Amino acid sequence: MHTVAYSCHEFAFFIGNGGVRGWSCSSAASLSGVIPADELSAAEWACLDQAWQSLLRGNIPVGAAVLDGTGTIIATGQNMVYSASPASSDAAPQHLARSLLAHAEINALADLAPERRYADCHLVTSLEPCPLCMGAVAQATVGNVSYLGADPFNGAAAQRITTRYTSRVLLTLSGPRDDAAGRLAAGLHLAYFVRRNPAGPCATVHRELRPDLAAAADSLLAAGLFELAAAERPWPEVAGRLLAAV
């Protein structure tokens, strides 16, 4: 299921230490043979770009973005679990690094100022949020969540732990995508763990419960995923190849 309706051809903006810089997914038009460009929102492409940047830095490839009520991207985040510091120019000082808590969603939500509430905002993430990130969504008062790829190992999108504080905001949830974009997002995450430990718990659970996602991860590895990352290829250059692989 997927219900995000933002246009892929709109411009979005990253806000970081270097100020605001424009970003557009119009380059995705060349991927029409794999998935029509207008079926992916600017935020979804931003999430995949952030996930790729995370992988280039040796982290678990997950990315996230927050949109305001008008559909403008106001914050982005990437997984920085193994980064010594937020080395990216897109990383705000408050982004967490070198911690098991340094998830993409946490780093995107950390950019939201505490002076207002965010029920009209939308968190878009490349992977199904875990219990930590679903809790952070509630605490940050964000009212909408969408994710691209399923995570049968640690995904917690269906879980709700409510308090009188968090129950004030009704959460709307959408995901995962059941197309190449969803398989790519989930496959990137799984490929990272398969490479580290092919017989580990994450890989084992996926092969038991979601063999299609396990196959996507294997295909990404066969397509040279980590060789492309080692060469530091930019996301627009590798996106078509990786989407075609899954």
mmCIF file of C-alpha atoms in Angstrom:
data_model
loop_
_atom_site.group_PDB
_atom_site.id
_atom_site.type_symbol
_atom_site.label_atom_id
_atom_site.label_comp_id
_atom_site.label_asym_id
_atom_site.label_seq_id
_atom_site.Cartn_x
_atom_site.Cartn_y
_atom_site.Cartn_z
ATOM 1 C CA MET A 1 0.000 0.000 0.000
ATOM 2 C CA HIS A 2 1.244 3.496 -0.805
ATOM 3 C CA THR A 3 -0.567 6.792 -0.483
ATOM 4 C CA VAL A 4 2.036 9.582 -0.729
ATOM 5 C CA ALA A 5 0.994 12.025 -3.452
ATOM 6 C CA TYR A 6 3.834 14.554 -3.756
ATOM 7 C CA SER A 7 5.144 15.105 -7.269
ATOM 8 C CA CYS A 8 8.566 13.696 -8.077
ATOM 9 C CA HIS A 9 9.264 16.687 -10.312
ATOM 10 C CA GLU A 10 8.948 19.313 -7.601
ATOM 11 C CA PHE A 11 12.015 20.807 -5.980
ATOM 12 C CA ALA A 12 12.814 19.977 -2.398
ATOM 13 C CA PHE A 13 15.382 21.515 -0.089
ATOM 14 C CA PHE A 14 17.976 20.152 2.288
ATOM 15 C CA ILE A 15 18.677 22.260 5.336
ATOM 16 C CA GLY A 16 22.066 21.725 6.930
ATOM 17 C CA ASN A 17 25.183 23.440 8.174
ATOM 18 C CA GLY A 18 25.869 24.708 4.684
ATOM 19 C CA GLY A 19 22.470 26.390 4.475
ATOM 20 C CA VAL A 20 19.680 25.502 2.082
ATOM 21 C CA ARG A 21 20.506 23.837 -1.209
ATOM 22 C CA GLY A 22 18.082 22.806 -3.928
ATOM 23 C CA TRP A 23 17.490 19.172 -4.850
ATOM 24 C CA SER A 24 15.216 17.712 -7.449
ATOM 25 C CA CYS A 25 14.511 14.162 -8.534
ATOM 26 C CA SER A 26 13.863 15.162 -12.147
ATOM 27 C CA SER A 27 16.991 13.161 -13.030
ATOM 28 C CA ALA A 28 14.922 10.092 -12.215
ATOM 29 C CA ALA A 29 13.091 10.556 -15.514
ATOM 30 C CA SER A 30 15.767 8.405 -17.137
ATOM 31 C CA LEU A 31 14.594 5.492 -14.983
ATOM 32 C CA SER A 32 11.225 5.243 -16.718
ATOM 33 C CA GLY A 33 12.131 1.782 -17.987
ATOM 34 C CA VAL A 34 12.345 0.575 -14.382
ATOM 35 C CA ILE A 35 9.775 2.664 -12.543
ATOM 36 C CA PRO A 36 8.005 5.809 -13.781
ATOM 37 C CA ALA A 37 9.597 8.904 -12.283
ATOM 38 C CA ASP A 38 6.254 10.432 -11.385
ATOM 39 C CA GLU A 39 5.442 7.456 -9.155
ATOM 40 C CA LEU A 40 8.131 8.438 -6.672
ATOM 41 C CA SER A 41 7.905 11.603 -4.628
ATOM 42 C CA ALA A 42 10.766 14.029 -4.141
ATOM 43 C CA ALA A 43 10.872 12.954 -0.499
ATOM 44 C CA GLU A 44 11.198 9.281 -1.419
ATOM 45 C CA TRP A 45 14.081 10.055 -3.736
ATOM 46 C CA ALA A 46 15.665 12.166 -1.016
ATOM 47 C CA CYS A 47 15.372 9.212 1.370
ATOM 48 C CA LEU A 48 17.067 6.871 -1.084
ATOM 49 C CA ASP A 49 19.776 9.464 -1.691
ATOM 50 C CA GLN A 50 20.334 9.811 2.063
ATOM 51 C CA ALA A 51 20.437 6.021 2.414
ATOM 52 C CA TRP A 52 23.096 5.852 -0.293
ATOM 53 C CA GLN A 53 25.124 8.601 1.383
ATOM 54 C CA SER A 54 24.899 6.630 4.614
ATOM 55 C CA LEU A 55 26.277 3.525 2.905
ATOM 56 C CA LEU A 56 29.144 5.527 1.404
ATOM 57 C CA ARG A 57 30.153 6.428 4.964
ATOM 58 C CA GLY A 58 30.059 2.820 6.141
ATOM 59 C CA ASN A 59 26.700 3.009 7.861
ATOM 60 C CA ILE A 60 23.469 1.040 7.560
ATOM 61 C CA PRO A 61 21.791 2.437 4.414
ATOM 62 C CA VAL A 62 18.620 4.093 5.661
ATOM 63 C CA GLY A 63 17.485 7.644 4.928
ATOM 64 C CA ALA A 64 14.605 9.834 6.043
ATOM 65 C CA ALA A 65 12.988 13.190 5.325
ATOM 66 C CA VAL A 66 10.379 15.368 7.034
ATOM 67 C CA LEU A 67 7.896 17.403 5.003
ATOM 68 C CA ASP A 68 5.839 20.291 6.296
ATOM 69 C CA GLY A 69 2.147 20.710 5.625
ATOM 70 C CA THR A 70 2.821 22.138 2.147
ATOM 71 C CA GLY A 71 4.942 19.161 1.072
ATOM 72 C CA THR A 72 8.280 20.972 1.359
ATOM 73 C CA ILE A 73 11.193 18.999 2.794
ATOM 74 C CA ILE A 74 12.278 20.741 5.994
ATOM 75 C CA ALA A 75 14.676 18.139 7.386
ATOM 76 C CA THR A 76 16.623 15.078 6.286
ATOM 77 C CA GLY A 77 18.536 12.420 8.168
ATOM 78 C CA GLN A 78 20.637 9.369 7.515
ATOM 79 C CA ASN A 79 21.802 6.452 9.601
ATOM 80 C CA MET A 80 25.077 7.381 11.343
ATOM 81 C CA VAL A 81 25.446 4.438 13.726
ATOM 82 C CA TYR A 82 29.073 3.808 12.786
ATOM 83 C CA SER A 83 30.155 7.349 11.880
ATOM 84 C CA ALA A 84 32.679 8.957 14.201
ATOM 85 C CA SER A 85 30.889 12.271 13.678
ATOM 86 C CA PRO A 86 28.253 13.826 11.401
ATOM 87 C CA ALA A 87 30.804 14.388 8.620
ATOM 88 C CA SER A 88 28.273 15.417 5.968
ATOM 89 C CA SER A 89 27.652 19.051 5.113
ATOM 90 C CA ASP A 90 23.955 18.118 5.247
ATOM 91 C CA ALA A 91 24.256 17.003 8.870
ATOM 92 C CA ALA A 92 23.073 19.464 11.482
ATOM 93 C CA PRO A 93 25.053 19.749 14.745
ATOM 94 C CA GLN A 94 22.272 18.033 16.679
ATOM 95 C CA HIS A 95 22.476 14.885 14.544
ATOM 96 C CA LEU A 96 23.517 11.811 16.477
ATOM 97 C CA ALA A 97 26.515 9.733 15.390
ATOM 98 C CA ARG A 98 28.544 6.766 16.628
ATOM 99 C CA SER A 99 25.623 5.390 18.596
ATOM 100 C CA LEU A 100 23.114 2.566 18.287
ATOM 101 C CA LEU A 101 20.488 5.308 18.511
ATOM 102 C CA ALA A 102 21.791 7.220 15.464
ATOM 103 C CA HIS A 103 18.989 6.143 13.143
ATOM 104 C CA ALA A 104 17.972 8.109 10.057
ATOM 105 C CA GLU A 105 14.530 8.964 11.434
ATOM 106 C CA ILE A 106 15.985 10.162 14.730
ATOM 107 C CA ASN A 107 18.396 12.466 12.915
ATOM 108 C CA ALA A 108 15.657 13.873 10.681
ATOM 109 C CA LEU A 109 13.301 14.464 13.609
ATOM 110 C CA ALA A 110 16.099 16.068 15.635
ATOM 111 C CA ASP A 111 15.964 19.051 13.258
ATOM 112 C CA LEU A 112 12.428 19.940 14.352
ATOM 113 C CA ALA A 113 12.326 22.873 16.747
ATOM 114 C CA PRO A 114 10.497 22.280 20.053
ATOM 115 C CA GLU A 115 8.483 25.488 19.939
ATOM 116 C CA ARG A 116 5.705 24.060 17.780
ATOM 117 C CA ARG A 117 3.830 20.818 17.133
ATOM 118 C CA TYR A 118 3.980 18.809 13.897
ATOM 119 C CA ALA A 119 0.687 16.992 13.418
ATOM 120 C CA ASP A 120 0.514 18.344 9.848
ATOM 121 C CA CYS A 121 4.020 17.115 9.002
ATOM 122 C CA HIS A 122 5.045 13.905 7.271
ATOM 123 C CA LEU A 123 8.023 11.657 7.983
ATOM 124 C CA VAL A 124 9.085 9.677 4.912
ATOM 125 C CA THR A 125 11.712 6.992 5.432
ATOM 126 C CA SER A 126 13.361 4.418 3.215
ATOM 127 C CA LEU A 127 12.758 1.565 5.669
ATOM 128 C CA GLU A 128 9.973 0.540 8.022
ATOM 129 C CA PRO A 129 10.662 2.352 11.318
ATOM 130 C CA CYS A 130 11.861 0.361 14.328
ATOM 131 C CA PRO A 131 10.407 0.685 17.867
ATOM 132 C CA LEU A 132 12.882 3.473 18.683
ATOM 133 C CA CYS A 133 11.865 5.527 15.669
ATOM 134 C CA MET A 134 8.132 4.959 16.065
ATOM 135 C CA GLY A 135 8.483 6.239 19.613
ATOM 136 C CA ALA A 136 10.411 9.261 18.348
ATOM 137 C CA VAL A 137 7.658 10.013 15.824
ATOM 138 C CA ALA A 138 5.100 10.082 18.638
ATOM 139 C CA GLN A 139 7.287 12.236 20.884
ATOM 140 C CA ALA A 140 7.956 14.654 18.026
ATOM 141 C CA THR A 141 4.170 14.972 17.437
ATOM 142 C CA VAL A 142 4.499 14.128 13.728
ATOM 143 C CA GLY A 143 1.138 13.066 12.324
ATOM 144 C CA ASN A 144 2.042 11.136 9.165
ATOM 145 C CA VAL A 145 4.573 8.408 8.368
ATOM 146 C CA SER A 146 5.352 6.711 5.047
ATOM 147 C CA TYR A 147 8.039 4.133 4.374
ATOM 148 C CA LEU A 148 9.320 2.441 1.243
ATOM 149 C CA GLY A 149 10.742 -0.931 2.317
ATOM 150 C CA ALA A 150 9.444 -3.525 4.767
ATOM 151 C CA ASP A 151 11.609 -4.772 7.644
ATOM 152 C CA PRO A 152 10.370 -8.101 9.052
ATOM 153 C CA PHE A 153 13.324 -8.230 11.458
ATOM 154 C CA ASN A 154 12.969 -4.972 13.392
ATOM 155 C CA GLY A 155 10.100 -3.084 11.770
ATOM 156 C CA ALA A 156 7.514 -1.786 14.210
ATOM 157 C CA ALA A 157 5.166 0.317 12.093
ATOM 158 C CA ALA A 158 2.142 -1.602 13.374
ATOM 159 C CA GLN A 159 3.065 -1.138 17.025
ATOM 160 C CA ARG A 160 1.502 1.580 19.159
ATOM 161 C CA ILE A 161 2.491 2.534 22.692
ATOM 162 C CA THR A 162 0.335 5.472 23.629
ATOM 163 C CA THR A 163 0.317 7.826 26.556
ATOM 164 C CA ARG A 164 -1.891 10.810 27.257
ATOM 165 C CA TYR A 165 0.782 12.948 25.606
ATOM 166 C CA THR A 166 1.244 10.924 22.405
ATOM 167 C CA SER A 167 -2.444 10.097 21.972
ATOM 168 C CA ARG A 168 -3.182 13.759 21.247
ATOM 169 C CA VAL A 169 -1.881 13.284 17.676
ATOM 170 C CA LEU A 170 -3.592 10.745 15.432
ATOM 171 C CA LEU A 171 -0.940 8.988 13.348
ATOM 172 C CA THR A 172 -1.563 8.178 9.676
ATOM 173 C CA LEU A 173 0.680 5.384 8.396
ATOM 174 C CA SER A 174 1.445 4.237 4.835
ATOM 175 C CA GLY A 175 3.812 1.560 3.511
ATOM 176 C CA PRO A 176 5.554 -0.455 2.378
ATOM 177 C CA ARG A 177 5.782 -0.050 -1.385
ATOM 178 C CA ASP A 178 5.424 -3.328 -3.248
ATOM 179 C CA ASP A 179 7.420 -2.301 -6.326
ATOM 180 C CA ALA A 180 11.084 -1.928 -7.304
ATOM 181 C CA ALA A 181 11.526 1.120 -5.066
ATOM 182 C CA GLY A 182 10.294 -0.810 -2.039
ATOM 183 C CA ARG A 183 12.502 -3.788 -2.845
ATOM 184 C CA LEU A 184 15.488 -1.506 -3.358
ATOM 185 C CA ALA A 185 14.995 0.286 -0.034
ATOM 186 C CA ALA A 186 14.597 -2.976 1.875
ATOM 187 C CA GLY A 187 17.307 -4.693 -0.150
ATOM 188 C CA LEU A 188 19.899 -2.006 0.586
ATOM 189 C CA HIS A 189 19.356 -2.475 4.298
ATOM 190 C CA LEU A 190 19.444 -6.261 4.132
ATOM 191 C CA ALA A 191 22.461 -6.394 1.797
ATOM 192 C CA TYR A 192 24.464 -4.529 4.431
ATOM 193 C CA PHE A 193 23.770 -7.258 6.992
ATOM 194 C CA VAL A 194 24.117 -10.156 4.551
ATOM 195 C CA ARG A 195 27.594 -8.930 3.685
ATOM 196 C CA ARG A 196 28.508 -8.729 7.375
ATOM 197 C CA ASN A 197 26.991 -12.055 8.358
ATOM 198 C CA PRO A 198 25.140 -14.139 5.744
ATOM 199 C CA ALA A 199 23.886 -16.520 8.451
ATOM 200 C CA GLY A 200 23.054 -13.808 10.975
ATOM 201 C CA PRO A 201 19.611 -13.238 12.502
ATOM 202 C CA CYS A 202 18.640 -10.375 10.179
ATOM 203 C CA ALA A 203 19.428 -12.390 7.046
ATOM 204 C CA THR A 204 17.808 -15.538 8.454
ATOM 205 C CA VAL A 205 14.525 -13.825 9.334
ATOM 206 C CA HIS A 206 14.295 -12.212 5.901
ATOM 207 C CA ARG A 207 14.918 -15.504 4.109
ATOM 208 C CA GLU A 208 12.218 -17.160 6.194
ATOM 209 C CA LEU A 209 9.570 -14.441 6.124
ATOM 210 C CA ARG A 210 10.359 -12.330 3.031
ATOM 211 C CA PRO A 211 12.333 -14.370 0.495
ATOM 212 C CA ASP A 212 11.538 -11.711 -2.115
ATOM 213 C CA LEU A 213 13.480 -9.118 -0.134
ATOM 214 C CA ALA A 214 16.295 -11.593 0.460
ATOM 215 C CA ALA A 215 16.450 -12.127 -3.305
ATOM 216 C CA ALA A 216 16.579 -8.356 -3.833
ATOM 217 C CA ALA A 217 19.530 -8.084 -1.441
ATOM 218 C CA ASP A 218 21.337 -10.909 -3.215
ATOM 219 C CA SER A 219 20.724 -9.227 -6.563
ATOM 220 C CA LEU A 220 22.121 -5.934 -5.282
ATOM 221 C CA LEU A 221 25.252 -7.678 -4.062
ATOM 222 C CA ALA A 222 25.630 -9.419 -7.424
ATOM 223 C CA ALA A 223 25.186 -6.070 -9.188
ATOM 224 C CA GLY A 224 28.238 -4.692 -7.386
ATOM 225 C CA LEU A 225 26.541 -2.662 -4.666
ATOM 226 C CA PHE A 226 29.580 -2.357 -2.435
ATOM 227 C CA GLU A 227 31.962 -1.850 -5.339
ATOM 228 C CA LEU A 228 29.854 1.127 -6.414
ATOM 229 C CA ALA A 229 29.869 2.433 -2.857
ATOM 230 C CA ALA A 230 33.634 2.000 -2.582
ATOM 231 C CA ALA A 231 34.008 4.037 -5.761
ATOM 232 C CA GLU A 232 31.814 6.755 -4.158
ATOM 233 C CA ARG A 233 29.506 6.928 -7.154
ATOM 234 C CA PRO A 234 26.768 9.575 -6.715
ATOM 235 C CA TRP A 235 23.210 8.407 -6.191
ATOM 236 C CA PRO A 236 21.818 9.702 -9.532
ATOM 237 C CA GLU A 237 24.516 7.685 -11.292
ATOM 238 C CA VAL A 238 23.778 4.381 -9.554
ATOM 239 C CA ALA A 239 20.012 4.621 -8.990
ATOM 240 C CA GLY A 240 18.973 3.160 -12.322
ATOM 241 C CA ARG A 241 21.386 0.261 -12.092
ATOM 242 C CA LEU A 242 20.289 -0.655 -8.576
ATOM 243 C CA LEU A 243 16.581 -0.341 -9.338
ATOM 244 C CA ALA A 244 17.017 -2.548 -12.392
ATOM 245 C CA ALA A 245 18.776 -5.165 -10.240
ATOM 246 C CA VAL A 246 15.748 -5.689 -7.994
#
